[in-house]
Tab-separated table of C-alpha atoms in Angstrom:
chain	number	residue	atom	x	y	z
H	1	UNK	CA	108.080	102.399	89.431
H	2	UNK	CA	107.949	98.895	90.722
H	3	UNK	CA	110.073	98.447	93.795
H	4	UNK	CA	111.115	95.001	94.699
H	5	UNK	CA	112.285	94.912	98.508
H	6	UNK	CA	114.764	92.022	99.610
H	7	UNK	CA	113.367	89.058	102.186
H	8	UNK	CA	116.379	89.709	104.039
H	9	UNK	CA	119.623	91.530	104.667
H	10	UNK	CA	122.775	91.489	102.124
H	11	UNK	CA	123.725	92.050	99.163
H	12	UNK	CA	121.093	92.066	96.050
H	13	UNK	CA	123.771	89.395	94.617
H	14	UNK	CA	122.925	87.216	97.904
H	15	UNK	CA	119.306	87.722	98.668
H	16	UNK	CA	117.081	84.589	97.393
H	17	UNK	CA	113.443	86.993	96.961
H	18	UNK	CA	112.041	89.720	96.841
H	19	UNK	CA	108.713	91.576	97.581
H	20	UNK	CA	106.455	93.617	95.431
H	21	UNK	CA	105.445	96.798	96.346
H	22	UNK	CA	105.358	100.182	94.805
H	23	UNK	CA	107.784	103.387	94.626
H	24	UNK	CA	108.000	106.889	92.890
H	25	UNK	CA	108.002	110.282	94.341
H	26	UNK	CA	105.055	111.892	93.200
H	27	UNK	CA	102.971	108.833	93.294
H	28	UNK	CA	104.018	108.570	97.352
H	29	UNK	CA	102.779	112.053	97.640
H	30	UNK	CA	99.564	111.310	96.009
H	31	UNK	CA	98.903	108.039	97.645
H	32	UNK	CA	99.322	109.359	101.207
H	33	UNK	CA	97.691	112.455	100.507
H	34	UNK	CA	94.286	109.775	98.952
H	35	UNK	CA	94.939	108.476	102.582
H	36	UNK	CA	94.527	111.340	104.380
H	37	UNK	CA	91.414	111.886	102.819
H	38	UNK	CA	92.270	114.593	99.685
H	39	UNK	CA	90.899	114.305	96.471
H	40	UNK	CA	93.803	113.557	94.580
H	41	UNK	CA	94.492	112.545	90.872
H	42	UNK	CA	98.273	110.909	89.833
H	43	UNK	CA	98.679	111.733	85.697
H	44	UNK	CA	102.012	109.990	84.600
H	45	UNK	CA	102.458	107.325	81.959
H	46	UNK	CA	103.134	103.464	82.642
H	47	UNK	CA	103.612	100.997	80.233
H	48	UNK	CA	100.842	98.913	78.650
H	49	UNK	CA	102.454	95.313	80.743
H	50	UNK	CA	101.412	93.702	83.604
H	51	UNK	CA	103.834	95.611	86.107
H	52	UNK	CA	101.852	98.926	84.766
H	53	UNK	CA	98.588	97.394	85.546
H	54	UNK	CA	99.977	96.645	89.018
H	55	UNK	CA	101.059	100.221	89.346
H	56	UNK	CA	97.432	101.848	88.575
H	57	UNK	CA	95.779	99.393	90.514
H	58	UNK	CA	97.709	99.718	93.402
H	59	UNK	CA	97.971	103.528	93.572
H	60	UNK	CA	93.486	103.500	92.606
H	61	UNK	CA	93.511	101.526	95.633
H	62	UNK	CA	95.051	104.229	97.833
H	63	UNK	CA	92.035	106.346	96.839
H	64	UNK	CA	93.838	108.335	93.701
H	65	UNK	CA	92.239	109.244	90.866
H	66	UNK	CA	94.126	107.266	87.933
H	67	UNK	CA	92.138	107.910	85.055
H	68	UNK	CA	94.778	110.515	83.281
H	69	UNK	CA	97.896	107.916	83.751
H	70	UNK	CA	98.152	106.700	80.143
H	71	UNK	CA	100.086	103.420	78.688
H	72	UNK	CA	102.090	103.458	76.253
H	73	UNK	CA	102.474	100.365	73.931
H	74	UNK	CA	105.686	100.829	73.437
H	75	UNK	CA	108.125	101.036	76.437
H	76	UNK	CA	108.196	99.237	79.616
H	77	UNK	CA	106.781	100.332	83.111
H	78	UNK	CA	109.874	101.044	85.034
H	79	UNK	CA	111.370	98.912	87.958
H	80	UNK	CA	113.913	98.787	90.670
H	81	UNK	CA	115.537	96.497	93.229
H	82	UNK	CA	116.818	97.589	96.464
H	83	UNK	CA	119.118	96.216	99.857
H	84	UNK	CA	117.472	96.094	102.994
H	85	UNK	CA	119.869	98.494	104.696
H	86	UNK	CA	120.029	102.062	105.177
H	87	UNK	CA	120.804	103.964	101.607
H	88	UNK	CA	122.999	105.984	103.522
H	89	UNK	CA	125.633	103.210	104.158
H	90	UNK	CA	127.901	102.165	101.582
H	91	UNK	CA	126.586	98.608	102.012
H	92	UNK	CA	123.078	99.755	100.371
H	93	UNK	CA	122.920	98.932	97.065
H	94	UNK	CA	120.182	99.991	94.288
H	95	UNK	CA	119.275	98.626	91.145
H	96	UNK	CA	117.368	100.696	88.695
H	97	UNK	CA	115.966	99.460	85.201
H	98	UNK	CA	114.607	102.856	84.140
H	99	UNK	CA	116.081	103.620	80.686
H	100	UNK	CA	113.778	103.117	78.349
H	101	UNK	CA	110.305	103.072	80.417
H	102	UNK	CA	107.246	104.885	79.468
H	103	UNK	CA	107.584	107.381	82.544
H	104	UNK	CA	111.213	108.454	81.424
H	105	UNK	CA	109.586	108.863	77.784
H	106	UNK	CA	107.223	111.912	79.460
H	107	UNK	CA	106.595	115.113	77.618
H	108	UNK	CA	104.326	117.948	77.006
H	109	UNK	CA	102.217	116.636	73.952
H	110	UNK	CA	102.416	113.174	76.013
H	111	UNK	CA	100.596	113.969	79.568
H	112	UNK	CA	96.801	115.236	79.733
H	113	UNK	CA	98.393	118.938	80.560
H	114	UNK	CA	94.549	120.661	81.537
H	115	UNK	CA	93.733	117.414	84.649
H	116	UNK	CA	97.735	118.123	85.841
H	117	UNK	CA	96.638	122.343	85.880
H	118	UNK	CA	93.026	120.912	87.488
H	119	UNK	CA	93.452	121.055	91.153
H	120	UNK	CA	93.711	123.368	94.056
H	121	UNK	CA	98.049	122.347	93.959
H	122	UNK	CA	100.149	120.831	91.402
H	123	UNK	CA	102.727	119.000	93.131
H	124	UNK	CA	106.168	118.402	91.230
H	125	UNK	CA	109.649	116.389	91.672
H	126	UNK	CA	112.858	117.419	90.478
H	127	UNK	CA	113.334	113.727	89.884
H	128	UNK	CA	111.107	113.684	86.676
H	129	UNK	CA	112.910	116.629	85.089
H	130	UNK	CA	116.034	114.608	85.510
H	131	UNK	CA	114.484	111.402	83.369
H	132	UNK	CA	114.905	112.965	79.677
H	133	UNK	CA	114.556	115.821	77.784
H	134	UNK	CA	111.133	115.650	77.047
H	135	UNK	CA	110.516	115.417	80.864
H	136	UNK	CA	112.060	118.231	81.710
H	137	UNK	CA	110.397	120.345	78.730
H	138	UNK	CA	106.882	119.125	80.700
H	139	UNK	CA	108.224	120.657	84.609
H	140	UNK	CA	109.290	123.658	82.134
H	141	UNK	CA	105.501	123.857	80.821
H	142	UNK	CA	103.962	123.197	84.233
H	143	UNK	CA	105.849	125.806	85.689
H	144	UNK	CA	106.043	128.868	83.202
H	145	UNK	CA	104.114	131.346	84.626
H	146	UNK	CA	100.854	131.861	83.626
H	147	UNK	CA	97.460	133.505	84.770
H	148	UNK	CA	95.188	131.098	86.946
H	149	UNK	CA	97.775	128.312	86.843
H	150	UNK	CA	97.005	126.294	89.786
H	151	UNK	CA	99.217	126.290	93.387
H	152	UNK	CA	102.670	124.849	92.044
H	153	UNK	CA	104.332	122.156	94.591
H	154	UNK	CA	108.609	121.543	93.588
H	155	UNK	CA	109.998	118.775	95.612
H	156	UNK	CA	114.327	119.281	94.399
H	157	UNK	CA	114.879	115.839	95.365
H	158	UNK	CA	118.370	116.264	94.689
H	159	UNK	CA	119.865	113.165	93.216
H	160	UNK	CA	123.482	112.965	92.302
H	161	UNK	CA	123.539	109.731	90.154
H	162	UNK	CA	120.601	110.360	87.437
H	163	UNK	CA	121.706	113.844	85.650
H	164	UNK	CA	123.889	113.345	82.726
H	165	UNK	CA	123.308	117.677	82.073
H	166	UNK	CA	126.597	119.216	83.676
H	167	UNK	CA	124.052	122.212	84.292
H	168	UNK	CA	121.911	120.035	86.541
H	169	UNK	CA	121.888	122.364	89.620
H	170	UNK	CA	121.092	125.781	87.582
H	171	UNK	CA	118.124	123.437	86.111
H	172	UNK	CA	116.722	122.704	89.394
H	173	UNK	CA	117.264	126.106	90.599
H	174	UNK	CA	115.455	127.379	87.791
H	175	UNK	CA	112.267	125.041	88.234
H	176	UNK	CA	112.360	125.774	92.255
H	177	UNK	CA	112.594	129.687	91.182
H	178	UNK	CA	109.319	129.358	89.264
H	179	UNK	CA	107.066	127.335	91.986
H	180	UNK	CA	104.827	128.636	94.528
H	181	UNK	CA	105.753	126.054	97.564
H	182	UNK	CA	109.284	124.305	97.132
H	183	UNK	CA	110.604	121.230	99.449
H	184	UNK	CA	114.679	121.256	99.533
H	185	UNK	CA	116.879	119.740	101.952
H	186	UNK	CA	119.669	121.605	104.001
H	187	UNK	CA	122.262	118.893	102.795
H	188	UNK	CA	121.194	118.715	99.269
H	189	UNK	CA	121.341	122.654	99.054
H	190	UNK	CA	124.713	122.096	99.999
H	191	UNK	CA	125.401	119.395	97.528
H	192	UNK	CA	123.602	120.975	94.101
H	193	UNK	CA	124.053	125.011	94.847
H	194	UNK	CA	126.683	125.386	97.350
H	195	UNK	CA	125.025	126.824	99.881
H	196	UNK	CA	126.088	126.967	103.305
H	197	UNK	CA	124.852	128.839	106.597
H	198	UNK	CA	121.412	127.110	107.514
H	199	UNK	CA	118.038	127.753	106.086
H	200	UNK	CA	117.719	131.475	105.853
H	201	UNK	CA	120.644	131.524	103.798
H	202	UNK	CA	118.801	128.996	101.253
H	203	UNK	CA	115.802	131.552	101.460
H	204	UNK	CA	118.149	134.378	100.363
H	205	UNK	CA	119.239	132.224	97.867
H	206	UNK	CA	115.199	131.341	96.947
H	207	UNK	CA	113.253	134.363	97.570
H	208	UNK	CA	111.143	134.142	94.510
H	209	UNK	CA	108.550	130.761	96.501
H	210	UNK	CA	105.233	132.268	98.277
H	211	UNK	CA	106.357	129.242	100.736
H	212	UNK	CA	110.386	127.709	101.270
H	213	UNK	CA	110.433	124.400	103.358
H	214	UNK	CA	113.654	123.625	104.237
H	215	UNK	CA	114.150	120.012	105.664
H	216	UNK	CA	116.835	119.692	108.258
H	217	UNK	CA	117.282	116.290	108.714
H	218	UNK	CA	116.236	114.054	112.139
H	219	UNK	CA	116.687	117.609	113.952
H	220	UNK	CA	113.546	119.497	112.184
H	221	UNK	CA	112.572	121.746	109.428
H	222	UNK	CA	111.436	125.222	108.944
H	223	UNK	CA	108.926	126.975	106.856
H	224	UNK	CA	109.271	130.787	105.208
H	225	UNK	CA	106.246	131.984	104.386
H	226	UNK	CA	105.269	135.484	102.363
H	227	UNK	CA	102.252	136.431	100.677
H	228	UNK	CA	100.380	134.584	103.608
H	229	UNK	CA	97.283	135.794	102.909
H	230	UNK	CA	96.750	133.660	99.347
H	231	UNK	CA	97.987	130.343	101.899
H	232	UNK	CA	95.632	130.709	105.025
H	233	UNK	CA	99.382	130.205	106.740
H	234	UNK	CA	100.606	132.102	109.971
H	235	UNK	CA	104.368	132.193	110.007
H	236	UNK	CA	105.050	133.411	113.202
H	237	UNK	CA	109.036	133.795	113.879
H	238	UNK	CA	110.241	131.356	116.485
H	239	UNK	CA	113.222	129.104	117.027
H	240	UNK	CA	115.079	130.318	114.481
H	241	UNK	CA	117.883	132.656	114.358
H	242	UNK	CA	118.806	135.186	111.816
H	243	UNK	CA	122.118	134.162	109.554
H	244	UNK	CA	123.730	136.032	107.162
H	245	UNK	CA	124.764	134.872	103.914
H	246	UNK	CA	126.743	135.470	100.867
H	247	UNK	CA	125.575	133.551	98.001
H	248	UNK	CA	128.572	130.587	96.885
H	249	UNK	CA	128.588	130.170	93.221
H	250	UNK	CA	126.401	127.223	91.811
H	251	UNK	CA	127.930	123.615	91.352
H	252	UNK	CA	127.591	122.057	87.854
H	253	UNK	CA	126.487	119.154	89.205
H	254	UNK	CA	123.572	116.444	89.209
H	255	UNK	CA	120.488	114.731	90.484
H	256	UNK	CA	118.435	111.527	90.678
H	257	UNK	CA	116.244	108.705	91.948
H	258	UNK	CA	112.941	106.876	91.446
H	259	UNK	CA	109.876	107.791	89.703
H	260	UNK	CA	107.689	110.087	87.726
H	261	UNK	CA	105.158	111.877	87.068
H	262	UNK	CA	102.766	114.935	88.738
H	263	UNK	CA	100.698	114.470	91.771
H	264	UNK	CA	97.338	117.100	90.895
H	265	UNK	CA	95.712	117.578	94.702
H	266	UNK	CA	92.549	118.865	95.601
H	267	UNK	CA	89.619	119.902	93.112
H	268	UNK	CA	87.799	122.834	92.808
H	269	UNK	CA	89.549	126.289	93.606
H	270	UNK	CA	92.131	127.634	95.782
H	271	UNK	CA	94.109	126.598	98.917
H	272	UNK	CA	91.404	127.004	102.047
H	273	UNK	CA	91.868	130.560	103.097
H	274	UNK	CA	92.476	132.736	99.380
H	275	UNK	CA	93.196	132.888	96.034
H	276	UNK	CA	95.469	130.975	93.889
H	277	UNK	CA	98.913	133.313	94.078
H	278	UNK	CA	99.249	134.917	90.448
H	279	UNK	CA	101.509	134.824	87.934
H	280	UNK	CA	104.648	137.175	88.530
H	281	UNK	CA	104.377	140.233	86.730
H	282	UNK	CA	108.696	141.213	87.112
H	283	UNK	CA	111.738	139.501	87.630
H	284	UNK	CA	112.438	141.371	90.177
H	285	UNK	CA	112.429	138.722	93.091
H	286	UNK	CA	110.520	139.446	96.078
H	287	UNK	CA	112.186	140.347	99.636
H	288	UNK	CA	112.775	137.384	101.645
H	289	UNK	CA	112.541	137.325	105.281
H	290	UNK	CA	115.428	136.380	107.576
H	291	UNK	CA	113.264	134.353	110.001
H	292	UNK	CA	111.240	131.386	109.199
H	293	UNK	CA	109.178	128.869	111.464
H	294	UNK	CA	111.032	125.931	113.128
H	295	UNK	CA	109.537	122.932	114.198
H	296	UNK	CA	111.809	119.877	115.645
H	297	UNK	CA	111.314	116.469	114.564
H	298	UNK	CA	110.277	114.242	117.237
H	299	UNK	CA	112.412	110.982	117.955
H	300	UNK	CA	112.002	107.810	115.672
H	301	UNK	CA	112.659	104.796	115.559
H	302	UNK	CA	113.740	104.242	112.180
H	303	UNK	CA	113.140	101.183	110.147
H	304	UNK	CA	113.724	102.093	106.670
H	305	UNK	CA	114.300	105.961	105.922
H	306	UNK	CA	113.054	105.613	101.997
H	307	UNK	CA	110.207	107.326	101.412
H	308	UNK	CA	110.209	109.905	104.121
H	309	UNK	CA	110.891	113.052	101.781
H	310	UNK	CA	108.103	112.625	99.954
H	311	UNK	CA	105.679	112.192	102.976
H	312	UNK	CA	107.033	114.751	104.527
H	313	UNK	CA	105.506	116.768	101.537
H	314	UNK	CA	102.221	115.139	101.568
H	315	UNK	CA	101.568	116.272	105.118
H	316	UNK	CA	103.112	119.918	104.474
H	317	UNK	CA	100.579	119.828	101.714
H	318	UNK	CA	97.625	117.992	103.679
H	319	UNK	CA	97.988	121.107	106.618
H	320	UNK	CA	98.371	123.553	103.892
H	321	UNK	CA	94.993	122.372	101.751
H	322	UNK	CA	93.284	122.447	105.240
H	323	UNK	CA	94.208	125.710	105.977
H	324	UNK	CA	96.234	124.991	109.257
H	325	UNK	CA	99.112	127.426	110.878
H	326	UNK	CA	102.382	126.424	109.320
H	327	UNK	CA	103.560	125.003	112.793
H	328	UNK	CA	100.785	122.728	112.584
H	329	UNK	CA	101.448	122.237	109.331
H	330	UNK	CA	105.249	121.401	109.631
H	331	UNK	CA	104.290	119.005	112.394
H	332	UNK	CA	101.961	117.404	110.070
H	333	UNK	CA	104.882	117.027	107.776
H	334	UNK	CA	107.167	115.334	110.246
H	335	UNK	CA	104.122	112.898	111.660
H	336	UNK	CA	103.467	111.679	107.676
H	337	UNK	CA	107.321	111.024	107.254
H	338	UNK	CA	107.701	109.148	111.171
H	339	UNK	CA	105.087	106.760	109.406
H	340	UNK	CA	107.299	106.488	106.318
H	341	UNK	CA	110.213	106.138	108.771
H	342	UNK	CA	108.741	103.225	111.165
H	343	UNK	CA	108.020	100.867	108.006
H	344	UNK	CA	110.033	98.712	105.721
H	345	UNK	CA	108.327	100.092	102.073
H	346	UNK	CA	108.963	103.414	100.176
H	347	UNK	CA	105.163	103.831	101.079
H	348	UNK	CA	102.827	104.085	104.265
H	349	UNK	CA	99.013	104.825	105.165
H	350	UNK	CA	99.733	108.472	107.239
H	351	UNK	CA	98.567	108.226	110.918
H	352	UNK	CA	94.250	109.059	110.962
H	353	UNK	CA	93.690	112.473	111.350
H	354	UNK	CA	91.982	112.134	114.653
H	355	UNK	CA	95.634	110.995	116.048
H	356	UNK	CA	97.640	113.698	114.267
H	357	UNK	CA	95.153	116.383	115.038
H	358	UNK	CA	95.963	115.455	118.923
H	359	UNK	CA	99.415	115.180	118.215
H	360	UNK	CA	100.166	118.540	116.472
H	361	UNK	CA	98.125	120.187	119.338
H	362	UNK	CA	100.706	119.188	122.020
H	363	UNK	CA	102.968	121.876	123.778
H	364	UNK	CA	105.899	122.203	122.799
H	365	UNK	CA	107.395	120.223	125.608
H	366	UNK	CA	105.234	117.506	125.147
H	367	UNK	CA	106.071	118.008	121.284
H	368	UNK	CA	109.283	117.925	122.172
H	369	UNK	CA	109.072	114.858	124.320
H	370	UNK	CA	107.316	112.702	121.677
H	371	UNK	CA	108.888	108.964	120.555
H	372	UNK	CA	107.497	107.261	117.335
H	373	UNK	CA	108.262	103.436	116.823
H	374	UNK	CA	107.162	100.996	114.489
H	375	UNK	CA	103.315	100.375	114.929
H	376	UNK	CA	102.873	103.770	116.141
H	377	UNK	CA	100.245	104.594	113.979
H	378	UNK	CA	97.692	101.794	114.178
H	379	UNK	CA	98.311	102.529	117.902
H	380	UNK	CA	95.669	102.825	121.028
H	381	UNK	CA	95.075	106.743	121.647
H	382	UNK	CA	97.846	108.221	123.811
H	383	UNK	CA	99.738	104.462	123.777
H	384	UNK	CA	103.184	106.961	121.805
H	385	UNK	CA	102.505	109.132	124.354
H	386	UNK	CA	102.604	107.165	127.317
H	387	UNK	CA	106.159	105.997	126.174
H	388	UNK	CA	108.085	109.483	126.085
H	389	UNK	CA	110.351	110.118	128.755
């Protein structure tokens, strides 16, 4: 979507202006992941009008391959207007014309299907499958199993305000059970499925993922990882101790936010370090371990907190398509969303490698010690450093 940002505080009734910039979950992941250096291709649909040509033309100039987006003569590219304050205030106010737009009007017999199944990982959003019916048919498609299917990447990206299906939660449940690497946060487990007791009762509750990320807020996240041999991941256990859970019955409830479309990373093969995991052969989900890896978020300076999520998942998936240890990895993850976090726009350039290479390699302590501000990443070496306690 198009994302107009206010000129100022207040209410959108109030503010004079706005700027142009971009928005849309997997198109974030795809543009920061371009950044970072991955070959990356976005395949959505936009409509044929002059806010669609500003979409492709901004997300081509982040390095992403745009050549399967198509435009569709018919419907309008989506947009949406936005308050300057936090959207976790009841001030914060959002403005989405959606209804109608050429993304929300996705389906199988509409997308290229073979350059989304292309790449090394197919990364999805459970934000499309909330758009229409047709759009969740296509996450349906993308995620059946099925022999040689590439790496499959599920974002939940919970929503509460865009599901009209009273079955929303089961849906997204369903979707997450058929991935190979699924993103869900500890509060909007809560909110769609229920689920209390911390992340290793979420894994019990998700077993089925080669790889469970579960995002914990400014405190950290932590990674389950099985089958580590088809990953090139390490999941040593550390930080994180063992809960035990009884599964609360699923809430009929719903989902929602910005925009759509699948985010087809890497080309040529598997993840670095094996073989594309297979196709599951039984329903019979497999055991899920108790203990997962924890890394802490370091401290942040937050200027605008939209947009984080979904570079959060473009550095999980940037550590996991260069085969790094899934500490490293999950560092990765929190250094892509601090630059999210220390800018204004749903979108921001990740830190270079050379600075989050240094930065993952810290001890913990110094790990631990680590402040990000705004600026941080265009900053001197060492210059975040220097200003931990």
């Amino acid at each position: 979507m198009v994302t107009f940002l206010p000129t100022r505080p207040g209410r959108l009734a109030d503010v004079p202006s706005f700027d142009r910039a971009i928005g849309g979950a997997e198109s974030n992941v795809a543009c920061a992941l371009a950044a970072a250096g991955h070959a990356v291709r976005w395949v959505s649909r936009v409509g044929a009008d002059g806010f669609g040509d500003h979409l492709v033309e901004t997300v081509a100039s982040y390095g992403v391959d745009v050549s399967s987006v198509g435009r569709d003569p018919l419907r309008p590219t989506g947009v949406y207007f936005r308050t300057a304050g936090d959207r976790a205030t009841e001030a914060h106010e959002v403005a989405y014309y959606r209804a109608g737009s050429a993304a929300s009007a996705m389906s199988a017999a509409t997308v290229d299907l073979a350059a989304a199944r292309a790449g090394r990982i197919l990364h999805l959003s459970g934000i499309t499958a909330a758009l229409s019916e047709g759009c969740l048919g296509l996450l349906r498609e993308l995620t059946a199993p099925a022999g040689g299917r590439p790496v499959v990447s599920f974002d939940v990206n919970y929503r509460a305000g865009l599901w009209t299906d009273p079955e929303a939660a089961a849906v997204l449940l369903d979707l997450a059970r058929c991935a190979d690497l699924v993103f869900v946060g500890e509060d909007e487990a809560e909110e769609a499925w229920g689920v209390t007791g911390g992340p290793s009762a979420i894994r019990e509750l998700l077993p089925e993922p080669e790889v469970l990320v579960v995002k914990q807020g400014g405190v950290g996240a932590t990674a389950f990882v099985s089958g580590a041999g088809a990953w090139g991941l390490v999941a040593p256990t550390r930080r994180q101790p063992q809960i035990k859970y009884s599964p609360a019955p699923l809430k009929a409830s719903a989902a929602g936010s910005r925009a759509a479309g699948a985010a087809r990373v890497g080309a040529g093969g598997p993840p670095s370090g094996g073989g594309t995991p297979q196709a599951r052969a039984s329903e019979t989900p497999p055991p899920a371990p108790s203990h997962g890896t924890f890394e802490p978020a370091p401290t942040v300076d937050v200027v605008a907190p939209v947009g984080a999520g979904d570079a959060f998942a473009a550095g999980f998936l940037s550590g996991t398509l260069r085969g790094l240890p899934v500490g490293q990895t999950l560092r990765l993850g929190h250094l892509f969303a601090a630059a999210a976090l220390t800018t204004p726009a749903d979108l921001a350039p990740p830190p270079a490698r050379d600075t989050t290479d240094r930065l993952t390699a810290l001890d913990d302590s110094g790990w631990e010690r680590l402040r990000l501000g705004p600026g941080w990443t265009q900053a001197d070496a060492a210059e975040e450093e220097v200003r931990t306690p």
